Each structure stands twice: as C-alpha cells, then as structure tokens.
Coordinates of C-alpha atoms in Angstrom, one line a residue:
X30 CA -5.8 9.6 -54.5
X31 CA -4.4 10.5 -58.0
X32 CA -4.1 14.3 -59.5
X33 CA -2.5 15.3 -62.8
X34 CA 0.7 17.1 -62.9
X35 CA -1.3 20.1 -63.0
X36 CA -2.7 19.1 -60.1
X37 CA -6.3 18.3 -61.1
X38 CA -7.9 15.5 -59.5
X39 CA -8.2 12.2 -61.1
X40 CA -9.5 9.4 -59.5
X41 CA -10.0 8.7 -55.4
X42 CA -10.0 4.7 -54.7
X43 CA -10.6 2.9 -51.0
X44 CA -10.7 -0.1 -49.5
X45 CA -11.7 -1.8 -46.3
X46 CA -13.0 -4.3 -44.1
X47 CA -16.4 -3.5 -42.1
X48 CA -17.8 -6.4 -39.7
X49 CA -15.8 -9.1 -42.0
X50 CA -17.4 -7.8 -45.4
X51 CA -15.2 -6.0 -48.0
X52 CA -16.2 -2.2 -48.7
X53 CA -14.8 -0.1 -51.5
X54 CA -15.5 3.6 -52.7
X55 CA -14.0 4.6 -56.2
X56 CA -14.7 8.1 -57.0
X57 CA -13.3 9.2 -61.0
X58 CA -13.5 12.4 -62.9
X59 CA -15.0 11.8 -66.2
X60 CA -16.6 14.4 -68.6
X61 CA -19.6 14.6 -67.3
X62 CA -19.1 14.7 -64.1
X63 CA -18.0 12.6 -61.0
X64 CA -18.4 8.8 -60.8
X65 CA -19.0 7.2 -57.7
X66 CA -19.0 3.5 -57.8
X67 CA -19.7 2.0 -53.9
X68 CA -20.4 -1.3 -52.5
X69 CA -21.8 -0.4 -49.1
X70 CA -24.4 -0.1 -47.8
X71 CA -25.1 -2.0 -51.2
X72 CA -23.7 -2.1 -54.8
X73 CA -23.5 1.6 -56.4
X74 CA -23.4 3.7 -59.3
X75 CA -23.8 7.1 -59.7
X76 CA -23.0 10.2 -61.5
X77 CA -22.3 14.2 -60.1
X78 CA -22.3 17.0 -62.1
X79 CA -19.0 18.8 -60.8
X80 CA -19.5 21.4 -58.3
X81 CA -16.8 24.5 -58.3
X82 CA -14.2 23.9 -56.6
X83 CA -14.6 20.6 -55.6
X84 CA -12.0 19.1 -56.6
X85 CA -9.7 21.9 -54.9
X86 CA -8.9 19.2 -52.5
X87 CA -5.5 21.4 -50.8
X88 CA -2.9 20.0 -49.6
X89 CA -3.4 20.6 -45.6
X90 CA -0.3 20.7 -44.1
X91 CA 1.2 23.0 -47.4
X92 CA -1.9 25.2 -47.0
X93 CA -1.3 25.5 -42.8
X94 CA 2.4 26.0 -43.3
X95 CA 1.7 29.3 -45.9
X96 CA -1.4 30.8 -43.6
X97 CA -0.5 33.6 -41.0
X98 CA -2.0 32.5 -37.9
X99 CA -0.9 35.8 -36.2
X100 CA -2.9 37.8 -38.5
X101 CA -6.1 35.7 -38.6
X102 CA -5.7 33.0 -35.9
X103 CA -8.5 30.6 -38.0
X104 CA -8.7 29.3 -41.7
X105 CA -11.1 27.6 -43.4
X106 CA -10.4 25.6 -47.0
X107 CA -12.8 23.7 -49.1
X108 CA -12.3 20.0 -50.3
X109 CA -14.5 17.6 -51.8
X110 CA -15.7 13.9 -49.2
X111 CA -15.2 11.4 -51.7
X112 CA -17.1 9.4 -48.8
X113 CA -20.5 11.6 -49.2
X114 CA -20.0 12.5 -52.7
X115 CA -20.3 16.1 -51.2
X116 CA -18.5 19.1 -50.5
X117 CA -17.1 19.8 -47.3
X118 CA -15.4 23.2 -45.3
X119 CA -12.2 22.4 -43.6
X120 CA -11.4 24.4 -40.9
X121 CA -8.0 25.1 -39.0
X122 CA -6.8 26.8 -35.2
X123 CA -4.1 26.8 -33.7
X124 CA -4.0 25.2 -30.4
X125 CA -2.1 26.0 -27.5
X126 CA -1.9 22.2 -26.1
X127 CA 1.5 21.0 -25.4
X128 CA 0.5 18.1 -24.2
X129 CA 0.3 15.4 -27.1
X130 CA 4.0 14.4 -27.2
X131 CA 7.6 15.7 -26.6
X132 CA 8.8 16.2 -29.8
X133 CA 5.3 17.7 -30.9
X134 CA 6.3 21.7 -32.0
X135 CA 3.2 22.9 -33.1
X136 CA -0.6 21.6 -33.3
X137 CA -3.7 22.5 -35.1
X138 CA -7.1 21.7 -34.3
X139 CA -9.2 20.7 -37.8
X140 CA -12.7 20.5 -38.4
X141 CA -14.0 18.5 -41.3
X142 CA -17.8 20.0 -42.1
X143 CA -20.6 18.9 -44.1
X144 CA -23.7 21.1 -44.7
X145 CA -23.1 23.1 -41.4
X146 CA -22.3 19.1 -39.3
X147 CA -19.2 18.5 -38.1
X148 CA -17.9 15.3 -39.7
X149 CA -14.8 14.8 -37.7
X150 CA -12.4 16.6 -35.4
X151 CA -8.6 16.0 -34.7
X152 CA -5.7 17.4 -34.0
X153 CA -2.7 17.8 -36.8
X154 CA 1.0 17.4 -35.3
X155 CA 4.4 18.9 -36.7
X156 CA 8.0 18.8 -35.5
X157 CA 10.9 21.6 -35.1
X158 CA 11.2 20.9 -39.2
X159 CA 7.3 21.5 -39.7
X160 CA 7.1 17.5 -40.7
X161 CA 3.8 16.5 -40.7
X162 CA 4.2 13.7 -37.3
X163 CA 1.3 12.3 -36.2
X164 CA -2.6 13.3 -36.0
X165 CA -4.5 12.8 -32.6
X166 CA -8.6 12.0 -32.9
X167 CA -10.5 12.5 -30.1
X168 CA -12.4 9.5 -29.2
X169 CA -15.0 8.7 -26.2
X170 CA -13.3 6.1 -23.8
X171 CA -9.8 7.1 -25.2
X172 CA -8.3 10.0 -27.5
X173 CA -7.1 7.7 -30.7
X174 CA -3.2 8.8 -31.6
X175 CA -1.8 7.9 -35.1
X176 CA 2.0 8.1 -35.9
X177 CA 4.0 8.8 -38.9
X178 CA 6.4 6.2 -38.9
X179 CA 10.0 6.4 -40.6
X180 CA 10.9 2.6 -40.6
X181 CA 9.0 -0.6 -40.3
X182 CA 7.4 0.0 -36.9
X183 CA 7.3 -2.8 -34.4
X184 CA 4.6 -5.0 -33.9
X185 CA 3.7 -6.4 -30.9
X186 CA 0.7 -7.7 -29.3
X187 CA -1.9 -5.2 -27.3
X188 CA -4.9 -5.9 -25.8
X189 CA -8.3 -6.2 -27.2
X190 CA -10.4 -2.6 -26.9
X191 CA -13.9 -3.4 -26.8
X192 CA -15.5 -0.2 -27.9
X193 CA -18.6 -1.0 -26.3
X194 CA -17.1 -1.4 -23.0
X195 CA -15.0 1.7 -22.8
X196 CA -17.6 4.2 -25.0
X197 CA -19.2 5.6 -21.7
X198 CA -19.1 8.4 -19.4
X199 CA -19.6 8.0 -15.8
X200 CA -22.7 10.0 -14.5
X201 CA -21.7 11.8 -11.3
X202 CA -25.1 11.4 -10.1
X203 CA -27.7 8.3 -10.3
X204 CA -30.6 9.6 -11.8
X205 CA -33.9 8.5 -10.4
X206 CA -36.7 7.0 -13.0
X207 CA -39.1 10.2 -11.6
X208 CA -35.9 12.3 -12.6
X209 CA -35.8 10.4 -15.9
X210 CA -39.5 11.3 -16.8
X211 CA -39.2 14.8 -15.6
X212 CA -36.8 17.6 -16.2
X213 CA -33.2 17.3 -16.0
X214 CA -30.8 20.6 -16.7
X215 CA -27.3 19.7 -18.1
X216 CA -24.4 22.2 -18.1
X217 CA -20.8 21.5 -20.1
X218 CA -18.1 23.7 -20.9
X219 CA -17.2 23.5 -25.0
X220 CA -13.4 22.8 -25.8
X221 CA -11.4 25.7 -27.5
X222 CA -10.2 24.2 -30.6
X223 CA -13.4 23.3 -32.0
X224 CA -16.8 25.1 -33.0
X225 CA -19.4 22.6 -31.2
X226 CA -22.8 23.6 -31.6
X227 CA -25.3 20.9 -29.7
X228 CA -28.4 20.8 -31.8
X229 CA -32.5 21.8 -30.8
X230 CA -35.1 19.0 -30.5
X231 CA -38.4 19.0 -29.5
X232 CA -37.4 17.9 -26.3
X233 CA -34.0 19.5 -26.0
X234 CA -33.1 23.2 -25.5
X235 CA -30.0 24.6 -25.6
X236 CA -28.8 28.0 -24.4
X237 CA -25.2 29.2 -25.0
X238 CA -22.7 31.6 -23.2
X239 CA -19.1 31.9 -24.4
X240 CA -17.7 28.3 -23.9
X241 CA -20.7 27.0 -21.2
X242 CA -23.5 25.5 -22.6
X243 CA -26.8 25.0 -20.9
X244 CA -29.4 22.0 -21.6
X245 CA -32.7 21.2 -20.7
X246 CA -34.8 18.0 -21.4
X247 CA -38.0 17.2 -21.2
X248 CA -41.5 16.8 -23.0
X249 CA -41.9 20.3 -23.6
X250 CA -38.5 22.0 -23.0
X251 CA -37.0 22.3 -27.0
X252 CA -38.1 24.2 -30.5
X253 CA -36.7 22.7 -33.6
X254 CA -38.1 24.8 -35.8
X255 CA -37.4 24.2 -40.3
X256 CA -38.5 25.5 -43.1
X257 CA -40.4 24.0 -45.8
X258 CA -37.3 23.5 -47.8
X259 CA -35.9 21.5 -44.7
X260 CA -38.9 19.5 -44.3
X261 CA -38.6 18.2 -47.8
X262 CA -35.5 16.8 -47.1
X263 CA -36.4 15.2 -43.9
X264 CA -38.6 13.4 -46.4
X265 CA -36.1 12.4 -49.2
X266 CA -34.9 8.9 -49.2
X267 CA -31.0 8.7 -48.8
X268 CA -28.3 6.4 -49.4
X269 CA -28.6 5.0 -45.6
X270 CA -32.4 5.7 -45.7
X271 CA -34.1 3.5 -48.5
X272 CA -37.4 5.2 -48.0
X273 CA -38.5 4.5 -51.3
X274 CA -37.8 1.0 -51.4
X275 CA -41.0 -1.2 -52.4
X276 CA -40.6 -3.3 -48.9
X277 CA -40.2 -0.1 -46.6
X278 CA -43.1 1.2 -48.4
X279 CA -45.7 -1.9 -47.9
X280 CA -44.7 -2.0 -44.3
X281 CA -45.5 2.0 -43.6
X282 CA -48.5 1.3 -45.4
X283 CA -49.4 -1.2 -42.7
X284 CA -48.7 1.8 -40.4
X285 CA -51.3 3.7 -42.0
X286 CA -53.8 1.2 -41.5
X287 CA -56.0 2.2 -38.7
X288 CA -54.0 5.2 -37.0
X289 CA -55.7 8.5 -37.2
X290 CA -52.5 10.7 -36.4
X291 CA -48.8 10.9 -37.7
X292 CA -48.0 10.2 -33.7
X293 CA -50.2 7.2 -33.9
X294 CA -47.9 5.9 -36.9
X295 CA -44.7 6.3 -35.5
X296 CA -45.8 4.5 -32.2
X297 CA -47.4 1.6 -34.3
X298 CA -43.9 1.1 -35.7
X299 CA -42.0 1.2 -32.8
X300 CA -43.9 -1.1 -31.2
X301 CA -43.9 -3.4 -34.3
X302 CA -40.4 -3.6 -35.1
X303 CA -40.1 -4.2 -31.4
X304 CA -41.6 -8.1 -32.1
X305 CA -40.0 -8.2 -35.7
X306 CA -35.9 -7.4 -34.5
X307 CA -33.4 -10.5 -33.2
X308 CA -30.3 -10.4 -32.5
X309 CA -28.1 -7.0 -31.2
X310 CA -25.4 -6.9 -33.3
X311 CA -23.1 -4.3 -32.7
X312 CA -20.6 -4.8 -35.6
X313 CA -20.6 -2.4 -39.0
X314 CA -22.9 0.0 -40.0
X315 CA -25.6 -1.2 -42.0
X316 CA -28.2 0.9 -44.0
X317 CA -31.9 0.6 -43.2
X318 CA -33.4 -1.7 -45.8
X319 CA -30.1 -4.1 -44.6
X320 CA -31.2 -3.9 -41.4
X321 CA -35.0 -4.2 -41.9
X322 CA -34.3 -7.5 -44.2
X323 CA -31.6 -9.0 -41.6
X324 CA -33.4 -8.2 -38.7
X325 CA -30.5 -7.3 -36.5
X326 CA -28.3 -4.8 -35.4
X327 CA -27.7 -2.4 -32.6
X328 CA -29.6 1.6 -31.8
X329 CA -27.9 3.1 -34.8
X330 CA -29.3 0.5 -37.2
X331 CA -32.9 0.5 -35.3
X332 CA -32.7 4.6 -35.8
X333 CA -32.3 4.4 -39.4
X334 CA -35.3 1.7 -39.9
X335 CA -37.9 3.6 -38.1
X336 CA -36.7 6.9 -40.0
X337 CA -36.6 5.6 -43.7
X338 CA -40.2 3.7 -42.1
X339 CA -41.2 7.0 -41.1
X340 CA -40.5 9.4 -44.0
X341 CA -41.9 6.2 -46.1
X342 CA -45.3 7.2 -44.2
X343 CA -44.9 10.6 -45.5
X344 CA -43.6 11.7 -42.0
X345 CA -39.7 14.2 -42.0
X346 CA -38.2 12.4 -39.6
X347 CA -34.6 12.4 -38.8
X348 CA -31.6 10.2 -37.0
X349 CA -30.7 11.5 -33.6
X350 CA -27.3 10.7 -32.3
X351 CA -26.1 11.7 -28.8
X352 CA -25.6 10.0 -25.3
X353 CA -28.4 7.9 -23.4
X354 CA -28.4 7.4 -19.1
X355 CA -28.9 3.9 -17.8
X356 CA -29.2 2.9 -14.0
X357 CA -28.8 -0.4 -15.0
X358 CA -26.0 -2.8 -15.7
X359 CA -24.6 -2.7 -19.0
X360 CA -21.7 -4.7 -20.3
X361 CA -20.3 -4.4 -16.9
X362 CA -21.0 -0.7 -16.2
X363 CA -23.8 1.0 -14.9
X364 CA -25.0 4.6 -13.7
X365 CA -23.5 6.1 -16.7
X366 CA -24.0 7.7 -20.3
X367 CA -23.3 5.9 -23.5
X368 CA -23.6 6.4 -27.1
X369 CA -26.9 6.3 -28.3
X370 CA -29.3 6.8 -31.5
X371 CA -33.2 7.4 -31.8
X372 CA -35.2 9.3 -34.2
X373 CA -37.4 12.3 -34.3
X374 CA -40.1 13.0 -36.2
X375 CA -42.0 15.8 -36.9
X376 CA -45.8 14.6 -36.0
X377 CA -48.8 16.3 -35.3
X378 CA -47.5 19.6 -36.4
X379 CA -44.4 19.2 -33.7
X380 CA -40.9 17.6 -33.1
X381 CA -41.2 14.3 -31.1
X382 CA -38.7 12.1 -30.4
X383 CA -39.1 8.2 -30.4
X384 CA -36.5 5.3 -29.3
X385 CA -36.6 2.0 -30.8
X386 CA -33.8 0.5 -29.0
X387 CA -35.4 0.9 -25.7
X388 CA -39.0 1.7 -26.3
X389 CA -39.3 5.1 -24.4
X390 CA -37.8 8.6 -24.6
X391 CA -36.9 10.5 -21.6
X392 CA -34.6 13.4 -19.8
X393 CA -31.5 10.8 -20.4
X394 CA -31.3 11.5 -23.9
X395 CA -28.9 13.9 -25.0
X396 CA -28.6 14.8 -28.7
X397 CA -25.4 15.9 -30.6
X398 CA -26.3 15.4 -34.0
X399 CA -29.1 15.1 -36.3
X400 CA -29.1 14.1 -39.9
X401 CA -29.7 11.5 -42.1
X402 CA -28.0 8.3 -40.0
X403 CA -24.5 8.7 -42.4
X404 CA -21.5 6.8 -40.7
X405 CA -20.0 10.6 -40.0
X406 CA -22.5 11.6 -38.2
X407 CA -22.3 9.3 -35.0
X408 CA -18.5 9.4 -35.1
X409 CA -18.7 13.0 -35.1
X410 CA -21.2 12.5 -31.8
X411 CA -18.4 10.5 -30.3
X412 CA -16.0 12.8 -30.4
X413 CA -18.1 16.0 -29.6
X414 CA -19.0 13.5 -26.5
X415 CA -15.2 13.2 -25.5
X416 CA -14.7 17.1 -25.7
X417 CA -17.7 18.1 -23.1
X418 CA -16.2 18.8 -20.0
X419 CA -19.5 18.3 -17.6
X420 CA -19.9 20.8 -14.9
X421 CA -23.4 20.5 -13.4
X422 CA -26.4 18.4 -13.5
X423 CA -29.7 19.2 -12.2
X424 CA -33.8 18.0 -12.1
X425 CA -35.3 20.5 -12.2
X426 CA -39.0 21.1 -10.3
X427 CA -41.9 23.3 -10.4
X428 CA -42.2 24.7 -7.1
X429 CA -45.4 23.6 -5.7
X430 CA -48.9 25.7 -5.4
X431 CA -49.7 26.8 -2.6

C-alpha cells in the first residue's frame, strides 16, 4: 500500500497464488475516482466514484495505542476493502485472554465488517513496548497464529494440513435421519470478543439471551423477512454471481420451460446441474460462470451456480454458508459437522432453502452467513464456527394427541 506524505492514499497492489493460478488486485486513486483492475474470478476493470472517507484507511495499532479503553472499552474506525472495492467498519475490544503467548502484554479482539457481515475476526498482539508482535486468527480445526519476526526466521519442514480433514466439529450426538427431517434445537454460547449475530432463514430461527444463543431448524421454524430494496439486490448480478451472463441466462430459461412455480424452478435446477457437474474439486474459489463452464468444484462453487441460475430466473436468492451434519464417513471422519454452503431463495412468496451439493435440505444445516458467495463470507463462517462453544442439542417433538 502507498500513501503520500500527507498521508493520502495512492495506490493498493496484491499478489497471490489461488489453486496454482496467479491472482492480482490493484486498486489506484485517480481523479475520477478509484480504479480497480482484478484478475479473479476473471480479468477486471472498473471505476468507483470515491466514497468519504474511504481512503481513511488508520493505522491500527497507532489508532489502538491513542484510544482510552477505560473510558469506552470498544472503538470502531472506518477503512476502505481494497478486496470488495467497499467500505468496511473496523471494530476493536480489549480482551482479557492471557493465553496466546508469554511475552504477549496486551490483546485486542478486531472485527473487520462489511454492510453489517463480519468479514474476519482476529486477535491483535503487543509486547511490554506496545510492538505490534503477532496477530492470532481463529480458524475451525485450529486457531491460525502469525508472528512478527525480527531476523530471518527458520525454516523447517512441518507437516501437510489438509483443511478438509481438520475443518470439522465432532457432534456429541449421532443424529438419526427421522431427527434430520424433523426438528432439531441447537444451543451455543457466543465468545466475548466478538459481536456474532447467526442469521434468520426460512428454516432457521434464532433467539438470543446475553451470550447463549438458541436455534431451531426445520421446515417451518425461521422468518427471513426483506424489504423490497433488499429483494432487488438478491436479484443483482455480482462479481461471484454472473447472473447476467448470456450462458446463465439460456440455461434459467430452460428452467422456465414447463414449471408453473418459482419452487418448481429452483428444483428443476438442482436436479439438473446434479447430471451436468464432474469432478469435486476442493481447491480455490471460483466464481459461478467459472464453475458452470468447468463443471467442477466443491458446495461453495455449486452454491454460487444455482444462485446466479436462480436470480437469472428472476428469483432473490442468496449464498448460505454455515455447518452441515453427516452420519456418514467423510474423508476419514464421520458423525460430525463440517463446513458447508447452499442457497436460499425466496419462492412462492417465502424463504426456502435448497442444497446442490447433496440434493436435500434438512435440520443439519446450520447457517452463519448469507450474502452474495464473496470469498469473505465463508472464511468469516469458519471462524464464527471455531468461536461457538456448543452446550446443548435437542429434537425436538410434538407431543402426541391424545
């Protein structure tokens, strides 16, 4: 990143490596506006009229250093995600965790936020000197620690982690398939450092009480309810959702053909992209007309067809991310909770929730996020996934007549 001496920002460059395929993101400042110039999910050009006080950007640890946390115990900052092109609201706690490491002094939980979503969480570290030492990000299958190093740090060889294998939490129960279609009542306790809010489905209900959260699923258990503002957008075609694209459109067309109701369309293109996907690939992140042209992927990638497929039908439909239950052997672990990603779409005058990945929706599903299937969105899941501490799981019953 590259400010003036004033402090005015410049220009924002980055570079990676996503599933052996270079990606860049340059962001400039130019008169008219803010150029972003991407090459994933494809080759990009684009221009932002400046938005005030975007390109505040603070410096973090200079702005935590200079805030009173005895007075007001939370702060909040604005930046600018050069990754979204949008805005986003920092926000900063102290924590009382001692944990992390022995030279740690002082930590602050920070929460990264785009329109209202939590982007990502972690955990800032100083020393005695109030030197900036290490950040910690929490991470499902293992908190992630990075550490500022003062010398060439040594490298030596560590073993492989296999994401897939270690994103999972262990149910404490196994949950029967009559369980699975029914009604199952989850209960977690949030963590203190962050604001986590679990979101409303059609199928999911949440109820909240200081730190313990309460969540029902099942066919009729949730409200989502938006406005008409919000169903426009659920419409818009995105960056990650190419809704608009001339092959996304010819296939929701076929979709059209011969089903009377929006519920009827959705099912149609489950059940056809069922026959049309290959290969699971779990490697990258890959934006629905990608996916839809390749023909493989994993959930995440199978979300984001159906819902640029769907709002291409003229249906809002957005990308769930959360956990999913499965009984059933899975990369070497069963009876447990993984990530997971499926869409839901507002049909019929109602919010209903469709898998792709594995054909039916049922009480296993547990959302975290919705939105618009952006990378941030299911790392944010991840992590809100690793700070749940579970307390109780239930089916729940009707009691019956007598």
């Amino acid at each position: 990143t590259l400010f003036s001496p004033s402090g005015d920002f410049i220009r924002f460059a980055q570079t990676g490596i996503d599933d052996g395929r270079e990606v860049s993101l340059r962001v400039e400042r130019t008169n008219s506006g803010l150029m972003l110039e991407r090459s994933a999910p494809r080759i990009a050009t684009s221009t932002l009229a400046e938005p005030p006080a975007s390109f505040a950007a603070p410096d973090l640890t200079s702005s935590i250093h200079s805030w009173d946390f005895d007075a007001s115990p939370f702060a909040s900052f604005d930046g600018f995600n050069p990754e979204t092109g949008t805005l986003q609201i920092i926000s900063v706690r102290q924590t009382s965790r001692t944990d992390f490491a022995p030279d740690i002094r002082t930590s602050f939980a920070v929460t990264r936020s785009i329109e209202g979503n939590p982007a990502s969480l972690s955990w800032l570290h100083f020393d005695e000197d109030n030197r900036l030492t290490g950040m910690t990000q929490p991470n499902l299958g293992g908190d992630l620690f990075f550490r500022r190093m003062d010398s060439e740090p040594v490298i030596s060889p560590s073993a492989n982690l296999n994401a897939v294998e270690t994103a999972r939490i262990r149910s404490p129960y196994r949950i029967s398939r009559t369980a699975l279609r029914g009604h199952i009542r989850y209960e977690f306790e949030l963590p203190e450092d962050f604001d986590i809010s679990l979101p409303q489905t059609g199928e999911q209900r949440v109820r909240v009480s200081g730190r313990n959260v309460t969540v029902d699923i099942c066919d009729t258990c949730g409200r989502l309810e938006m406005d008409e503002e919000a169903l426009a957008a659920a419409l818009r075609p995105t960056l990650w959702l190419e809704s608009s694209h001339p092959d996304l459109l010819d296939y929701a067309v076929s979709a059209r053909n011969g089903s009377q109701t929006d519920r009827q369309v959705m099912e149609w293109l489950v059940n056809r992209l069922t026959r049309r996907f290959g290969r699971v690939n779990f490697s990258g992140h890959y934006s629905a007309l990608e996916r839809f042209r390749s023909r493989e992927g994993d959930c995440v990638e199978d979300a984001l067809v159906l819902a640029a497929l769907g709002r291409a039908a003229g249906i809002p439909s957005l990308v769930a991310s959360g956990l999913v239950y499965t009984r059933e052997a899975y990369h070497g672990t069963s009876n447990s909770f993984m990530p997971h990603a499926w869409v839901v779409a507002y049909v019929d005058g109602e919010w209903v929730s469709f898998d792709r990945a594995l054909g039916d929706f049922d009480a296993g599903h547990i959302a975290l996020g919705l939105g618009d299937g952006e990378p941030f969105q299911f790392n944010a899941s991840n992590q809100i996934a690793s700070l749940l501490n579970w307390t109780a799981m239930n089916e729940v019953r009707r009691r019956p007549s007598e």
